[in-house]
Coordinates of C-alpha atoms and ligand atoms in Angstrom, one line a residue:
M1 CA -8.4 -27.3 12.2
I2 CA -8.0 -26.4 8.5
P3 CA -4.3 -26.5 7.6
S4 CA -3.6 -23.3 5.7
A5 CA -0.2 -24.7 4.8
Q6 CA -2.0 -26.6 2.0
P7 CA -1.3 -24.1 -0.8
W8 CA -4.4 -24.7 -2.8
A9 CA -7.0 -25.1 0.0
P10 CA -8.6 -22.0 1.2
A11 CA -9.9 -22.0 4.8
A12 CA -13.6 -21.1 5.0
L13 CA -13.6 -18.4 7.7
P14 CA -16.3 -16.3 9.3
V15 CA -16.3 -12.5 8.9
R16 CA -16.7 -11.1 12.4
S17 CA -17.4 -7.5 11.4
V18 CA -17.0 -5.1 8.5
V19 CA -15.7 -1.5 8.7
R20 CA -16.8 0.8 5.9
E21 CA -13.8 2.9 4.8
S22 CA -15.4 4.7 1.9
H23 CA -18.2 4.4 -0.6
D24 CA -16.4 1.5 -2.4
T25 CA -14.0 0.1 0.2
V26 CA -14.4 -1.9 3.3
T27 CA -12.2 -3.6 5.8
L28 CA -13.1 -7.2 6.7
R29 CA -12.3 -8.5 10.2
I30 CA -11.9 -12.2 9.8
D31 CA -11.8 -14.9 12.5
T32 CA -8.8 -17.2 11.9
T33 CA -9.4 -19.5 14.9
K34 CA -9.8 -22.4 12.4
A35 CA -6.6 -21.4 10.5
P36 CA -4.2 -19.8 13.0
A37 CA -1.2 -20.1 10.6
L38 CA -2.7 -17.2 8.7
L39 CA -1.6 -14.9 11.5
A40 CA 2.1 -15.8 10.9
Y41 CA 2.4 -13.2 8.2
R42 CA 5.0 -10.5 7.7
P43 CA 4.0 -7.0 6.8
G44 CA 3.9 -6.6 3.0
Q45 CA 2.6 -10.2 2.3
F46 CA -0.8 -11.0 0.8
N47 CA -3.5 -13.7 1.0
M48 CA -5.7 -15.1 -1.8
L49 CA -9.3 -14.4 -0.8
Y50 CA -12.0 -16.6 -2.3
A51 CA -15.5 -15.6 -2.9
F52 CA -17.1 -19.0 -3.1
G53 CA -18.3 -19.9 -6.5
V54 CA -17.0 -16.7 -8.0
G55 CA -13.2 -16.6 -7.8
D56 CA -10.2 -15.7 -5.8
V57 CA -8.0 -12.6 -5.8
P58 CA -4.8 -11.4 -4.1
I59 CA -5.5 -9.0 -1.3
S60 CA -2.8 -7.4 0.9
I61 CA -2.8 -8.2 4.6
A62 CA -3.7 -5.0 6.4
G63 CA -3.0 -6.2 9.9
T64 CA -4.5 -7.9 12.9
T65 CA -6.8 -6.5 15.6
P66 CA -5.7 -6.8 19.3
R67 CA -8.1 -9.8 19.5
G68 CA -6.4 -11.6 16.6
L69 CA -8.9 -10.9 13.8
L70 CA -7.2 -10.7 10.4
L71 CA -7.8 -7.5 8.5
H72 CA -8.2 -7.1 4.7
T73 CA -9.2 -3.8 3.1
I74 CA -11.0 -4.4 -0.2
R75 CA -12.1 -2.1 -2.9
D76 CA -15.0 -3.1 -5.1
A77 CA -13.1 -3.1 -8.5
G78 CA -14.7 -6.0 -10.3
T79 CA -16.4 -9.4 -10.2
T80 CA -14.8 -11.0 -7.2
T81 CA -13.9 -7.9 -5.2
R82 CA -17.6 -6.8 -5.5
I83 CA -18.7 -10.0 -3.7
L84 CA -16.0 -9.7 -1.1
A85 CA -16.6 -6.0 -0.4
G86 CA -20.3 -6.9 -0.1
L87 CA -19.8 -9.4 2.7
R88 CA -21.5 -8.8 6.0
R89 CA -21.0 -9.9 9.6
G90 CA -21.5 -13.7 9.7
G91 CA -20.6 -14.1 6.0
T92 CA -17.9 -16.6 4.9
V93 CA -14.7 -15.9 3.0
G94 CA -12.1 -18.4 1.8
V95 CA -8.5 -17.5 2.7
R96 CA -5.2 -19.1 1.7
G97 CA -1.8 -17.7 2.4
P98 CA 0.2 -15.8 3.6
Y99 CA 2.2 -15.4 0.3
G100 CA 5.0 -13.4 -1.1
S101 CA 7.8 -11.2 0.1
A102 CA 7.8 -8.6 3.0
W103 CA 8.9 -5.1 3.6
P104 CA 12.6 -5.0 4.8
L105 CA 11.8 -3.7 8.3
E106 CA 14.8 -5.3 10.1
E107 CA 17.3 -4.1 7.4
A108 CA 15.9 -0.5 7.8
A109 CA 16.6 -0.4 11.6
G110 CA 18.9 2.4 12.7
G111 CA 17.9 4.7 9.9
D112 CA 15.0 6.8 8.6
V113 CA 12.0 5.1 7.1
L114 CA 9.9 6.9 4.5
L115 CA 6.5 5.2 3.7
V116 CA 4.8 6.5 0.6
A117 CA 1.2 5.3 -0.1
G118 CA -1.3 6.1 -2.8
G119 CA -4.9 5.0 -2.4
L120 CA -5.3 1.4 -1.4
G121 CA -1.4 1.2 -1.2
L122 CA -1.8 2.2 2.4
A123 CA -3.3 -1.3 3.2
P124 CA 0.0 -3.3 2.9
L125 CA 1.9 -0.4 4.5
R126 CA -0.4 -0.3 7.5
P127 CA 1.1 -3.4 9.3
A128 CA 4.6 -2.1 8.4
L129 CA 3.9 1.2 10.0
L130 CA 2.5 -0.4 13.1
H131 CA 5.6 -2.6 13.4
L132 CA 7.8 0.5 13.1
L133 CA 5.8 2.3 15.8
R134 CA 5.9 -0.7 18.1
H135 CA 9.7 -0.7 17.7
R136 CA 10.0 3.1 17.6
R137 CA 13.4 3.3 19.3
Q138 CA 15.1 1.2 16.7
Y139 CA 14.4 3.8 14.0
R140 CA 15.3 7.5 13.5
R141 CA 12.6 9.4 11.6
L142 CA 9.4 7.7 10.5
I143 CA 7.6 9.5 7.8
L144 CA 4.3 8.6 6.1
L145 CA 3.2 10.4 2.9
Y146 CA -0.3 9.3 1.9
G147 CA -2.6 10.5 -0.8
S148 CA -6.1 9.7 -1.9
R149 CA -8.5 11.0 -4.6
T150 CA -10.7 12.9 -2.2
P151 CA -11.0 13.3 1.6
A152 CA -13.9 10.8 1.6
D153 CA -11.5 8.1 0.1
L154 CA -9.0 8.3 2.9
L155 CA -8.5 4.9 4.6
Y156 CA -8.0 4.4 8.4
R157 CA -9.0 8.0 9.1
R158 CA -9.0 7.7 12.9
E159 CA -5.6 5.9 12.9
L160 CA -3.9 8.6 10.8
A161 CA -4.3 11.1 13.7
S162 CA -2.8 8.7 16.3
W163 CA 0.1 7.7 13.9
A164 CA 0.9 11.4 13.7
E165 CA 1.8 11.5 17.4
E166 CA 4.9 9.4 16.8
A167 CA 5.6 9.7 13.1
E168 CA 5.6 12.6 10.6
V169 CA 2.3 12.1 8.7
L170 CA 1.6 14.2 5.6
V171 CA -1.7 13.6 3.8
T172 CA -2.8 15.0 0.5
V173 CA -5.9 14.7 -1.8
D174 CA -6.3 15.2 -5.5
W175 CA -9.7 17.0 -5.1
A176 CA -10.6 18.8 -1.9
G177 CA -14.1 19.7 -0.7
I178 CA -14.9 22.8 1.3
D179 CA -14.3 21.0 4.6
W180 CA -10.6 20.0 3.7
D181 CA -7.9 22.3 4.9
G182 CA -5.0 19.9 4.3
H183 CA -2.7 19.5 1.3
V184 CA -4.1 19.3 -2.2
G185 CA -2.0 17.7 -5.0
V186 CA -0.3 14.5 -5.9
V187 CA 1.7 12.4 -3.4
P188 CA 5.2 13.0 -4.9
A189 CA 4.6 16.8 -4.3
L190 CA 4.7 16.1 -0.6
L191 CA 8.4 15.3 -1.0
D192 CA 9.0 19.1 -1.5
R193 CA 8.1 19.5 2.2
L194 CA 10.8 17.2 3.5
V195 CA 14.6 17.3 3.8
L196 CA 15.8 13.8 3.5
D197 CA 19.0 12.1 4.5
P198 CA 19.6 9.9 1.5
P199 CA 22.4 7.6 2.8
R200 CA 20.2 6.7 5.8
T201 CA 16.8 6.5 4.3
T202 CA 14.8 3.4 3.3
V203 CA 11.7 3.9 1.2
L204 CA 8.6 1.7 1.2
L205 CA 6.3 2.6 -1.7
C206 CA 2.9 1.3 -2.8
G207 CA 0.2 2.8 -5.0
P208 CA -1.0 3.0 -8.5
E209 CA 1.9 2.5 -10.9
P210 CA 1.9 6.0 -12.4
M211 CA 2.1 7.4 -8.9
M212 CA 5.0 5.1 -8.0
R213 CA 6.8 6.0 -11.2
F214 CA 6.6 9.8 -10.4
T215 CA 7.6 9.2 -6.8
V216 CA 10.6 7.1 -7.9
R217 CA 11.7 9.9 -10.3
D218 CA 11.5 12.5 -7.5
L219 CA 13.3 10.3 -5.0
R220 CA 16.1 9.7 -7.4
L221 CA 16.4 13.5 -7.9
R222 CA 16.8 13.8 -4.2
G223 CA 19.7 11.3 -4.2
I224 CA 17.9 8.2 -2.9
P225 CA 19.5 5.2 -4.5
D226 CA 17.4 2.5 -6.1
E227 CA 18.8 0.0 -3.6
A228 CA 17.0 1.8 -0.8
I229 CA 13.6 1.9 -2.6
H230 CA 11.2 -1.0 -2.1
V231 CA 8.1 -1.1 -4.2
S232 CA 5.0 -3.4 -3.9
M233 CA 3.9 -4.4 -7.3
E234 CA 0.5 -5.6 -8.5
R235 CA -0.1 -8.1 -11.3
N236 CA -3.1 -10.3 -12.2
M237 CA -2.7 -13.6 -10.3
V238 CA -4.2 -17.0 -10.5
C239 CA -2.3 -19.4 -8.3
G240 CA -0.5 -17.0 -6.0
I241 CA 2.3 -19.5 -5.4
G242 CA 4.6 -19.5 -8.5
F243 CA 2.9 -22.2 -10.7
C244 CA 0.9 -20.5 -13.4
G245 CA 3.1 -17.7 -14.6
H246 CA 0.2 -15.1 -14.8
C247 CA 2.0 -12.6 -12.6
Q248 CA 5.4 -12.7 -14.4
L249 CA 7.4 -9.4 -14.4
G250 CA 10.5 -10.1 -16.4
P251 CA 12.5 -12.7 -14.5
A252 CA 10.4 -12.3 -11.4
F253 CA 7.0 -13.8 -10.4
V254 CA 5.2 -11.1 -8.4
C255 CA 3.4 -13.7 -6.3
K256 CA 6.6 -15.5 -5.2
D257 CA 9.5 -13.1 -5.6
G258 CA 7.3 -10.1 -4.8
P259 CA 5.0 -8.3 -4.2
V260 CA 7.7 -6.3 -2.4
L261 CA 10.7 -5.9 -4.7
R262 CA 13.8 -3.8 -4.4
L263 CA 13.8 -1.2 -7.2
D264 CA 17.3 -1.9 -8.5
R265 CA 16.3 -5.5 -9.3
I266 CA 13.3 -4.5 -11.5
A267 CA 14.3 -0.9 -12.6
F268 CA 14.6 -1.8 -16.3
L269 CA 10.9 -3.0 -16.2
F270 CA 9.6 -0.5 -13.8
E271 CA 10.3 2.3 -16.4
K272 CA 8.1 0.6 -19.0
R273 CA 4.3 1.0 -19.0
E274 CA 1.9 -1.8 -19.4
I275 CA 4.3 -4.6 -18.7
Ligands
FAD301 C1 -0.2 -8.4 -4.3 C2 -1.6 -7.7 -4.5 C3 -2.2 -7.1 -3.4 C4 -3.4 -6.5 -3.6 N1 -4.0 -6.0 -2.5 C5 -5.3 -5.4 -2.6 C6 -5.9 -4.9 -1.5 O1 -5.4 -4.9 -0.3 N2 -7.2 -4.5 -1.6 C7 -7.8 -4.5 -2.9 O2 -9.0 -4.1 -2.9 N3 -7.2 -4.9 -4.0 C8 -5.9 -5.4 -3.9 N4 -5.3 -5.9 -5.0 C9 -6.0 -5.8 -6.3 C10 -7.0 -6.9 -6.4 O3 -6.4 -8.2 -6.4 C11 -7.8 -6.7 -7.8 O4 -8.6 -5.5 -7.7 C12 -8.7 -7.9 -8.1 O5 -7.8 -9.0 -8.4 C13 -9.6 -7.6 -9.2 O6 -10.4 -8.8 -9.4 P1 -12.0 -8.7 -9.6 O7 -12.4 -10.1 -10.0 O8 -12.7 -8.0 -8.5 O9 -12.0 -7.8 -10.9 P2 -12.1 -8.2 -12.4 O10 -13.5 -8.4 -12.8 O11 -11.2 -9.4 -12.7 O12 -11.4 -6.9 -13.1 C14 -11.9 -5.6 -12.9 C15 -10.9 -4.6 -13.5 O13 -9.8 -4.6 -12.6 C16 -8.6 -5.0 -13.4 N5 -7.7 -5.8 -12.6 C17 -7.8 -7.1 -12.4 N6 -6.8 -7.4 -11.5 C18 -6.1 -6.3 -11.2 C19 -5.0 -6.0 -10.4 N7 -4.3 -7.0 -9.7 N8 -4.6 -4.7 -10.3 C20 -5.3 -3.8 -10.9 N9 -6.3 -4.0 -11.7 C21 -6.8 -5.2 -11.9 C22 -9.1 -5.7 -14.6 O14 -8.2 -5.6 -15.7 C23 -10.5 -5.0 -14.9 O15 -10.3 -3.8 -15.6 C24 -4.1 -6.5 -4.9 C25 -3.4 -7.1 -6.0 C26 -2.2 -7.7 -5.8 C27 -1.5 -8.3 -7.0
FES302 S1 0.1 -16.1 -9.8 FE1 0.6 -18.0 -10.6 S2 2.8 -17.8 -10.9 FE2 2.2 -16.0 -9.8

């Protein structure tokens, strides 16, 4: 057995199958039999995925199948993710983790939970939503707002319909084709369709930073305090475990203190672009 507790040693694991989500994005289903500790993750955490001989990159944990395969949804964005997104069944991927902080799901119990996702931001929110649905009675309203560039870029399309049976699910796209009869526009505009209960609402937010900035602005206008807003931040990472400093965001290391951070703790940096 390969001990994934060794922080620098990726376990070389087989890809059991690959689900194509869109033209540039796939979900890998990875067999963790040789490294079972990888399944002891909390929603919101990430793994470092290694394309052998190329490099390793942080990728959110998108969940686990009922048979215990680890899910990672990867967009081809550059050198390493291109190799990872090109893996086929039987290919090998290096995995080390799980790392980082998690969504505050226990703290949110008893209230409403609003999940807001833009693009790939749905990947780290997926295991959170599945947890909330599994413990449905512990929460009041569950709301998912999700936006992508086009209908063809929507992730987890089949699951969106089943989630809508137990949660309020509003989906929007930036550009619609002729087959789309849903919402068109940016994710924060979906907030206009909701009446929120600010003192009892916890927000989990992940997406491109401009989208998160606009969403935060609109949440504040609706009376949601920064203490109730949790954001998942992305920064370039090298070690993933707090050694190298590449991911520093003010006083925080995104790999160790994040990626999930409470907004009031980073609000002064969140306002600024390109930090
Ligand atoms: C905590 C965390 C979770 C993530 N989860 C996912 C996920 O679930 N799925 C997924 O596909 N991607 C995810 N990412 C982003 C992913 O790590 C980057 O796309 C990847 O590191 C790019 O590496 P590359 O070698 O493929 O691209 P490179 O060749 O290094 O760069 C390609 C381009 O992407 C830019 N870039 C590099 N790193 C990042 C980054 N972290 N964010 C934005 N742009 C970047 C570069 O500046 C360059 O313009 C996550 C990042 C973090 C920090
Ligand atoms: S990636 Fe090295 S300190 Fe965070």
